[in-house]
Short mmCIF file of C-alpha atoms and ligand atoms in Angstrom, two decimals:
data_model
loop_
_atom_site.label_atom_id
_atom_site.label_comp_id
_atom_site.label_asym_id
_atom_site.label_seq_id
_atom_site.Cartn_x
_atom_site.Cartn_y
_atom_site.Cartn_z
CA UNK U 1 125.07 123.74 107.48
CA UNK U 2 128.49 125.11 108.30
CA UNK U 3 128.41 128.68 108.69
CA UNK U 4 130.16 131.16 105.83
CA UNK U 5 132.36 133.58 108.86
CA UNK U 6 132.34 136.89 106.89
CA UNK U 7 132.03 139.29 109.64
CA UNK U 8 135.44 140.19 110.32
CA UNK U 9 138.91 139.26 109.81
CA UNK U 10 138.83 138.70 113.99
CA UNK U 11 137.16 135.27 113.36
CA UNK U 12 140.27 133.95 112.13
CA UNK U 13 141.72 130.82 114.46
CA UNK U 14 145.16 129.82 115.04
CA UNK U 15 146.27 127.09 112.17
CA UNK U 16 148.13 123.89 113.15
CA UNK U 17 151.61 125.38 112.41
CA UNK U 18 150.72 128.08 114.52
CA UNK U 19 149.40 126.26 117.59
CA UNK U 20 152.45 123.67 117.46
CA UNK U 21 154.59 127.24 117.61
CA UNK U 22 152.52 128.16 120.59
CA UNK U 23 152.69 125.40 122.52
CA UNK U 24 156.70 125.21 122.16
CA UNK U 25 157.21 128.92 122.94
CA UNK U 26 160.26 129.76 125.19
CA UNK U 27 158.04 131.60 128.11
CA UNK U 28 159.09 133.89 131.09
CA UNK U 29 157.61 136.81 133.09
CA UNK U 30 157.03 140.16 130.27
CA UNK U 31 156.32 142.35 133.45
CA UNK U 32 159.98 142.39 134.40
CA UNK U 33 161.08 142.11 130.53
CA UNK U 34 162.04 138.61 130.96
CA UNK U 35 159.24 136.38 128.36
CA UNK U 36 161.91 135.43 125.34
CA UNK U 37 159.07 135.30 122.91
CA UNK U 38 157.71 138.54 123.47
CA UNK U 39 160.82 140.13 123.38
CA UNK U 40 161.75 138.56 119.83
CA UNK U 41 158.52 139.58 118.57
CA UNK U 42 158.67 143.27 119.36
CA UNK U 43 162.51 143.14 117.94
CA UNK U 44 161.17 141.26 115.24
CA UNK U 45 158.83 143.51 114.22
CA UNK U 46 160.56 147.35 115.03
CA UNK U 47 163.60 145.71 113.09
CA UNK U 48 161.42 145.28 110.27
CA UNK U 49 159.53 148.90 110.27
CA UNK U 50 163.08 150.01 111.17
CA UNK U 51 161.79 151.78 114.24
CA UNK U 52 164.11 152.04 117.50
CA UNK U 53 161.18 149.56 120.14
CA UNK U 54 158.03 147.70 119.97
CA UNK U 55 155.29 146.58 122.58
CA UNK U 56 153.32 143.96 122.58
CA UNK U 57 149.68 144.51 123.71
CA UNK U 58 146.55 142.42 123.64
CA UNK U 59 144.63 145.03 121.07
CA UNK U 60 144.34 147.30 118.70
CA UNK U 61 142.57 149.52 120.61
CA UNK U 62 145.09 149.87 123.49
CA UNK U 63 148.12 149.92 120.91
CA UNK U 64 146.18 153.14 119.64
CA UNK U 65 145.24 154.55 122.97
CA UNK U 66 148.62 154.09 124.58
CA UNK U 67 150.34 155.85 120.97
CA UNK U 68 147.34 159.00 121.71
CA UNK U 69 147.62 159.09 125.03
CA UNK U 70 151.75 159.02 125.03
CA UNK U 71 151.53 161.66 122.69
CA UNK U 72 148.55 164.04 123.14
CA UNK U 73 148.24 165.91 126.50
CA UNK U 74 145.19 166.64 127.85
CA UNK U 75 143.23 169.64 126.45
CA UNK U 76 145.40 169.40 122.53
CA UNK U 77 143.45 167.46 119.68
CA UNK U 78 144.12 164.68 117.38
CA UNK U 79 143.30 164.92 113.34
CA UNK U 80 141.83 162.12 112.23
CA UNK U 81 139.24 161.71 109.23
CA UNK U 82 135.75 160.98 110.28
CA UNK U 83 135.66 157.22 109.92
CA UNK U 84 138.45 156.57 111.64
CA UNK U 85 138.46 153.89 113.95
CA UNK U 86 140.17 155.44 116.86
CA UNK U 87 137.23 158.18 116.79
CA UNK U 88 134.11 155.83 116.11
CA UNK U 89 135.10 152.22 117.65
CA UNK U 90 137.56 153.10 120.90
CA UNK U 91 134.85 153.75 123.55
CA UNK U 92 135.88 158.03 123.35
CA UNK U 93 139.36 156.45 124.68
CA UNK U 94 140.57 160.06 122.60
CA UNK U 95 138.77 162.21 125.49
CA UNK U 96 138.69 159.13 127.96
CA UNK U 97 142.07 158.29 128.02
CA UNK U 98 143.91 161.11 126.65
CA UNK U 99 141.79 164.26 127.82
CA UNK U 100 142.11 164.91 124.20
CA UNK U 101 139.60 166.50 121.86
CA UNK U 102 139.77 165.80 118.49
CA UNK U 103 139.09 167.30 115.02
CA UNK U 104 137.48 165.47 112.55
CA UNK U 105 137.72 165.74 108.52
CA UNK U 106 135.93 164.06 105.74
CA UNK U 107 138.24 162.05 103.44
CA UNK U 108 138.16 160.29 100.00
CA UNK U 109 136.79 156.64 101.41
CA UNK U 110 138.89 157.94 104.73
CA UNK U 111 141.74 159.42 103.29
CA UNK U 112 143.27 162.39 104.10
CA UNK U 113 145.30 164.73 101.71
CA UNK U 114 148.22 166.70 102.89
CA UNK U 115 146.29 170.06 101.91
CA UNK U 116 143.46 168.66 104.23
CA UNK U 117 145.66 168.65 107.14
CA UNK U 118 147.66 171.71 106.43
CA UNK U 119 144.21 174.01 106.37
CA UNK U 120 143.13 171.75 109.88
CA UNK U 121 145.88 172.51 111.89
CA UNK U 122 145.26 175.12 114.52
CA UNK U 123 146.87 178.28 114.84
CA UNK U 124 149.44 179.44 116.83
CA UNK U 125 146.69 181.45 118.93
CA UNK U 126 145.40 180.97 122.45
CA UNK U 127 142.02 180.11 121.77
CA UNK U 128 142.71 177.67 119.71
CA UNK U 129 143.09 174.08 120.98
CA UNK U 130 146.76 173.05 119.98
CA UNK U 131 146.77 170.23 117.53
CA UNK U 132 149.30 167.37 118.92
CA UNK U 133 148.87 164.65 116.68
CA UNK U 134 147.68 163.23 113.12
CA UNK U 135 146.58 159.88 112.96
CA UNK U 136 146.18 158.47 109.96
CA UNK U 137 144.24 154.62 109.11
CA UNK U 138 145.24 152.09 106.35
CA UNK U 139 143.70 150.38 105.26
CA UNK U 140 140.73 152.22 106.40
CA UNK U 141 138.02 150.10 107.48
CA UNK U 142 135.40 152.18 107.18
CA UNK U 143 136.49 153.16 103.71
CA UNK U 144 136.06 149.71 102.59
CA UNK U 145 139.06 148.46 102.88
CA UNK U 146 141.16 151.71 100.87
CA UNK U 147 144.65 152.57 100.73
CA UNK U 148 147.42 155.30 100.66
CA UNK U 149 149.33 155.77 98.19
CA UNK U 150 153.04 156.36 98.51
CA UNK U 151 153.13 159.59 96.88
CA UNK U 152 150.01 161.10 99.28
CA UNK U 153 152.26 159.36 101.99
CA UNK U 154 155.31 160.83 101.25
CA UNK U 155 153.60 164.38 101.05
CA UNK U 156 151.62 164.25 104.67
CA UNK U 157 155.04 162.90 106.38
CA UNK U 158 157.17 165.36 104.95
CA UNK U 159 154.43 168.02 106.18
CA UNK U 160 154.20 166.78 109.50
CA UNK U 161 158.00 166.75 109.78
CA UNK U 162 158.12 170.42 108.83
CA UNK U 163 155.43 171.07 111.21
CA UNK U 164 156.50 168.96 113.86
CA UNK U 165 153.37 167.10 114.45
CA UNK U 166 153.79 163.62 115.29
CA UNK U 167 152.23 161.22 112.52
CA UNK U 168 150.40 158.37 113.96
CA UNK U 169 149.52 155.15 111.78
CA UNK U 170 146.43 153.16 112.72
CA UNK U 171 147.91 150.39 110.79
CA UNK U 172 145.29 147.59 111.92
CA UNK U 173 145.75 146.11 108.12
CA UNK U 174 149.03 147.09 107.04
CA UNK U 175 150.26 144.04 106.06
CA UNK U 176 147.01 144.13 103.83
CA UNK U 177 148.22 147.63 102.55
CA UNK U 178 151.44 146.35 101.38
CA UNK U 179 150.25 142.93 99.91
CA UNK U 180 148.43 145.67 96.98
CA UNK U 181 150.78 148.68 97.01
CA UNK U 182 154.57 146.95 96.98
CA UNK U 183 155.25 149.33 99.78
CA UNK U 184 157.43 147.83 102.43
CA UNK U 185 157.35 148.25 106.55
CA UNK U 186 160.69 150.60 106.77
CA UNK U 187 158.74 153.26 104.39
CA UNK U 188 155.73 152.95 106.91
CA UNK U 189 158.75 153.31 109.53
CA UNK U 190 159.95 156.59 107.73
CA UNK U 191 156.60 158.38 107.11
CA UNK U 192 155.33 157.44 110.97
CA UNK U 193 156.52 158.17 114.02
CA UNK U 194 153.95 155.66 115.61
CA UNK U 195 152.45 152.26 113.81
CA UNK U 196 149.99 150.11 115.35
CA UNK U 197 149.90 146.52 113.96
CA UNK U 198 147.51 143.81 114.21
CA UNK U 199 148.20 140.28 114.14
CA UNK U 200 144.66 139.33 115.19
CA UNK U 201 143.12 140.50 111.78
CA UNK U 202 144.20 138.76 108.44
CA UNK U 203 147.44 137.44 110.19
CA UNK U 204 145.36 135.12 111.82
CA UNK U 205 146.97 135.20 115.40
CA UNK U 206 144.49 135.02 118.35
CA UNK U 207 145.13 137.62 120.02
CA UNK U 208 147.82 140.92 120.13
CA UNK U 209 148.79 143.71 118.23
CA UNK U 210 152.20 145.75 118.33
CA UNK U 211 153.24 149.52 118.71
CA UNK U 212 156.57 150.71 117.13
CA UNK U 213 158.30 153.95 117.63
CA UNK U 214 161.20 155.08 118.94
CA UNK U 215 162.28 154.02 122.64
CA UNK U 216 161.34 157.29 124.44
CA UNK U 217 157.92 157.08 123.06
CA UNK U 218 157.54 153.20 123.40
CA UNK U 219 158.70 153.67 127.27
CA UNK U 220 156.10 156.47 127.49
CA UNK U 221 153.46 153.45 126.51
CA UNK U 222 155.04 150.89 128.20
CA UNK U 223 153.95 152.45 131.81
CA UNK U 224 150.65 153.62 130.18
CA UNK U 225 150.21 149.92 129.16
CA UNK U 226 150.80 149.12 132.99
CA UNK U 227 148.74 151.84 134.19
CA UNK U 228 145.87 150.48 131.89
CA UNK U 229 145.85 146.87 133.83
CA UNK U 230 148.18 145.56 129.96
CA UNK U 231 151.11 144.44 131.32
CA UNK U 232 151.36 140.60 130.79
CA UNK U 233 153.09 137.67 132.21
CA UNK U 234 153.73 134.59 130.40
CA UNK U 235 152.22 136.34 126.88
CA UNK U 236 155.22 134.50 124.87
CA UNK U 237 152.35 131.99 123.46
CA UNK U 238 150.47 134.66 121.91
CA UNK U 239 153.32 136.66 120.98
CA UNK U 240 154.79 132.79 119.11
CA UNK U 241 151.62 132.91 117.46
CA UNK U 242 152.52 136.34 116.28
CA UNK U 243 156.02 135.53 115.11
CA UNK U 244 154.21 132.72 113.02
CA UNK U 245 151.84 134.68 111.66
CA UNK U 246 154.58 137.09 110.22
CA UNK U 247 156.89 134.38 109.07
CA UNK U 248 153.98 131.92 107.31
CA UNK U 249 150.75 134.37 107.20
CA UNK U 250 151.71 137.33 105.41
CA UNK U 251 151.82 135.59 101.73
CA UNK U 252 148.72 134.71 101.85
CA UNK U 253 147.10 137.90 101.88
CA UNK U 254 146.45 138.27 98.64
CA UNK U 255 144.40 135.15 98.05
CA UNK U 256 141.57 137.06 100.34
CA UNK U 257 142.00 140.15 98.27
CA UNK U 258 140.67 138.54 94.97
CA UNK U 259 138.09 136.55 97.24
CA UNK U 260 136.57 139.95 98.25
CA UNK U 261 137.07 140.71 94.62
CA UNK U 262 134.97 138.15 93.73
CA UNK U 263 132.35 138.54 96.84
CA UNK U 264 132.03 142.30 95.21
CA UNK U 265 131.14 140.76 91.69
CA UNK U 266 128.87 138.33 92.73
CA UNK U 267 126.70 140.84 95.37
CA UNK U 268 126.84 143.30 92.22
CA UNK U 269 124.68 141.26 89.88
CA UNK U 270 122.04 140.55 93.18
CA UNK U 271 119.11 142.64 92.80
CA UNK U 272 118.70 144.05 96.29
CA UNK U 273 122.43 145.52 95.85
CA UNK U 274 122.66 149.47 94.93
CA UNK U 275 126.59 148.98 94.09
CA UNK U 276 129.76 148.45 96.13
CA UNK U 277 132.12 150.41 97.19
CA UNK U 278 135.65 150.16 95.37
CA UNK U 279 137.38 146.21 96.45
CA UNK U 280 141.43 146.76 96.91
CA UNK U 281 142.01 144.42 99.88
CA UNK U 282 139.75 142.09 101.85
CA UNK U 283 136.82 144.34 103.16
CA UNK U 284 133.52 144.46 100.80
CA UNK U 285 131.31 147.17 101.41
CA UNK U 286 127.70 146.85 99.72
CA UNK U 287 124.98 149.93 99.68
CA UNK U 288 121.89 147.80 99.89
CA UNK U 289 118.68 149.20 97.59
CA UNK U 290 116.42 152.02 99.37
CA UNK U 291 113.75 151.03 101.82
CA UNK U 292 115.55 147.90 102.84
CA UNK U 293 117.40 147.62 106.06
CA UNK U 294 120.90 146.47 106.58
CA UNK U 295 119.99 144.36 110.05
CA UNK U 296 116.78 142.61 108.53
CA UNK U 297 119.06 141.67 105.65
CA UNK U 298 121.91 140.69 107.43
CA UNK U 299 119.54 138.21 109.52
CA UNK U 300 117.99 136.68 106.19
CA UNK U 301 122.08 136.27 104.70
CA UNK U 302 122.06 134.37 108.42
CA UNK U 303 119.05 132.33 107.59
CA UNK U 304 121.47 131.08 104.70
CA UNK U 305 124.74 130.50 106.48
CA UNK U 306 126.07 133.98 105.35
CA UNK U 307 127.39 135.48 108.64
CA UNK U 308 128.08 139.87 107.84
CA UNK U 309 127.44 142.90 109.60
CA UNK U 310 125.55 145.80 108.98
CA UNK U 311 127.57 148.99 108.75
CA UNK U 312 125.13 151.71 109.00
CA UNK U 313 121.34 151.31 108.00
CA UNK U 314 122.28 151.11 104.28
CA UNK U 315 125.29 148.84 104.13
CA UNK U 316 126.54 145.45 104.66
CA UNK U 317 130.13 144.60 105.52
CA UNK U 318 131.99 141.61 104.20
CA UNK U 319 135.62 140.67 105.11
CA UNK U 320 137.22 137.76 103.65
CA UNK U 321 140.50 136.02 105.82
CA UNK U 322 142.36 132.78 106.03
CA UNK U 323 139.55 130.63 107.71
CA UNK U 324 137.56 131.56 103.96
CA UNK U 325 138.64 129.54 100.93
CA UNK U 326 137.72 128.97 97.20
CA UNK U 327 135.30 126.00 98.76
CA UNK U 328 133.79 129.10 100.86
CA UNK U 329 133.28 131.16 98.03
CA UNK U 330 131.41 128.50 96.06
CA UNK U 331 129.16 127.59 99.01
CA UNK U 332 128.59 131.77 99.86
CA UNK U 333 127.87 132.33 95.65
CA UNK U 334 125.42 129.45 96.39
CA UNK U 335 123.77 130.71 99.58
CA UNK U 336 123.64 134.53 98.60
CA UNK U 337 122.19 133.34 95.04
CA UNK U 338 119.41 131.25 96.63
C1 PLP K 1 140.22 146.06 114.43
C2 PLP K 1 140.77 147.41 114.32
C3 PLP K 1 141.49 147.98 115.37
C4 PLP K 1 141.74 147.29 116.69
O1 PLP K 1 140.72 146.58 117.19
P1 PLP K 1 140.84 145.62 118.48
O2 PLP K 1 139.59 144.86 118.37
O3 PLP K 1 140.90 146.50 119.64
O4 PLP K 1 142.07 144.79 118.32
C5 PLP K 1 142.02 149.23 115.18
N1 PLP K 1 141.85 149.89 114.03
C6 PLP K 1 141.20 149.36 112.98
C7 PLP K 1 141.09 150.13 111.72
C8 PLP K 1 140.60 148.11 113.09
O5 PLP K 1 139.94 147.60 112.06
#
C-alpha cells in the first residue's frame, strides 16, 4: 500500500530537476561569504521582495528567531495573534532567545486587523512593557491555511510606519499567499520590514528558509545566526535546491490549492466530519463530530494509508504539496471513503 503523505508540506522531496541542480552547484565556504550559490540565492530572493539583504538559514524557526531576537530587546514584547507559529511551535524561542514577552490577540482564522493592533500597543508609560515588534503570519497555519488581504495589509503597514514599530512577516507560505491573492513579493517587501520564507514547505526544497530586510538588520542576524551554531559551510547544494524551487516550483502551487479544495469536499460529505474550516490554499482543517478524538482517528485514516495530524483534540490537519497528485487524490477519496 503506498502511503497518502498528507501531514505537512515538509514531506515534500527534492524532484529530479532539482537534485541534478544540486549536485552541479558552484560551492565554497558561506562562513567567510565565499559559497556562490548561497550568495545568488539570498540576492535572488531580496532582489525579488525588493529588500536591501537576505540570509540563508536551515529553518523557519531560526529565520523567525534571528528577525525577533535582532529586533526585540530583552524585557519589550512582540504582537502576534494567538495561533501564531512563532508563539505556539518555536520552543518559547520569544522569551528563550529574545528575553521577550509577548502579547497575544485573537484573530479572524489568525488575522489581525489594524484596529486590533492599534488598541494592543502599550503606552508610553513605565509600567508598561514597551511593544517592539508586530509579527504578522500568512498564510496562517493554524488558521487553515488563510490569507491577508492587500487592503488589511496596506492599513497595518502604514500603521506601523506611523508608529514606528517594526512589521515582521512570518511568511512560511508566501509563495502560497500570492499563488491566490495576485499580490507580488516587492508589496510584501513594502508592507514588511522583515519576511521569513520557506523553501522547505510547498517549494519542495529539502531544507532552508530565507530572511530579507534591510542590511543593518540582516547583519544584526547574520552574527545571531553564528551565535546560534547556523552559520554554514558548503550550504550552496541546499541553497541550488532553493534557486530551483523558485525558478520551476512556484507555478505549481496552485494545482495543491484545488487538491485541498477537493480533500475539503470529499471529508465534508463523511459522516464523522462536523465541517471544515474555509480551503484558500493547501492546508485543510476538519472539526471532527463530538465525542470522537482527533489521535484515535488519525490512527484509523493510518490504518488506510491516509497519513494527517491531529491539531487539537477536535481537528485533523491535511496539507496537500507537490509529492500529492490527481492519482493521490483518487487513491485518498478511495481510502477515506472505505
Ligand atoms: C513550518 C513553519 C515555520 C518554520 O518551521 P521550520 O520547521 O522551523 O522550518 C514557520 N512558520 C510557519 C507558519 C510554519 O508553518
Amino acid at each position: 500500500m503506498k502511503i497518502i503523505e498528507l501531514r505537512s508540506d515538509t514531506f515534500t522531496l527534492p524532484t529530479p530537476g532539482m537534485r541534478d541542480a544540486m549536485f552541479s552547484a558552484p560551492l565554497g565556504d558561506d562562513v567567510f561569504g565565499e559559497d556562490p550559490s548561497v550568495l545568488a540565492l539570498e540576492s535572488k530572493l531580496a532582489n525579488m521582495f525588493h529588500k536591501e539583504a537576505a540570509l540563508f538559514c536551515p529553518s523557519g524557526t531560526m529565520s523567525n528567531q534571528m528577525a525577533i531576537s535582532a529586533t526585540v530587546s530583552k524585557g519589550q514584547e512582540v504582537i502576534c495573534d494567538e495561533l501564531s507559529h512563532i508563539y505556539l511551535y518555536e520552543g518559547g524561542g520569544i522569551m528563550a532567545n529574545a528575553g521577550a514577552s509577548v502579547k497575544l490577540l485573537k484573530g479572524d482564522l489568525g488575522r489581525l486587523t489594524k484596529s486590533q493592533i492599534e488598541a494592543a500597543i502599550s503606552p508610553d508609560d513605565i509600567h508598561a512593557c514597551e511593544s517592539a515588534m508586530v509579527s504578522l503570519e500568512n498564510t496562517v497555519n493554524k488558521g487553515g491555511g488563510s490569507v491577508y488581504s492587500s487592503e488589511s495589509l496596506d492599513e497595518i503597514s502604514n500603521f506601523c510606519k506611523k508608529k514606528e514599530i517594526p512589521l515582521h512577516l512570518d511568511g512560511a507560505r508566501i509563495f502560497n499567499a500570492m499563488a491566490v491573492t495576485g499580490q507580488i513579493p516587492s508589496q510584501f517587501g513594502a508592507w514588511f520590514d522583515s519576511i521569513s520564507i520557506c523553501l522547505s514547505k510547498g517549494l519542495g526544497a529539502p531544507v532552508g528558509s530565507v530572511l530579507v530586510g534591510n542590511e543593518a538588520f540582516i547583519k544584526k542576524a547574520k552574527r545571531i545566526r553564528k551565535r546560534l551554531g547556523g552559520g554554514w559551510r558548503q550550504a550552496g547544494m541546499l541553497a541550488a535546491a532553493g534557486i530551483y524551487a523558485l525558478d520551476h516550483q512556484v507555478v505549481r502551487l496552485q494545482e495543491d490549492h484545488q487538491r485541498a479544495k477537493a480533500i475539503s469536499e470529499i471529508c465534508s460529505t463523511l459522516l464523522w466530519v462536523e465541517s471544515t474550516l474555509p480551503v484558500v490554499t493547501n492546508i485543510v482543517i476538519v472539526k471532527i463530530r463530538e465525542g470522537l478524538n482527533s489521535t484515535i482517528k488519525v490512527a484509523e485514516l493510518a490504518q488506510k494509508g491516509i497519513k494527517c495530524s491531529p491539531f487539537g483534540a477536535e481537528y485533523i490537519r491535511f496539507v496537500t504539496h507537490l509529492g500529492f497528485d490527481d492519482e493521490d487524490l483518487s487513491r485518498f477519496e478511495k481510502a477515506i471513503k472505505s
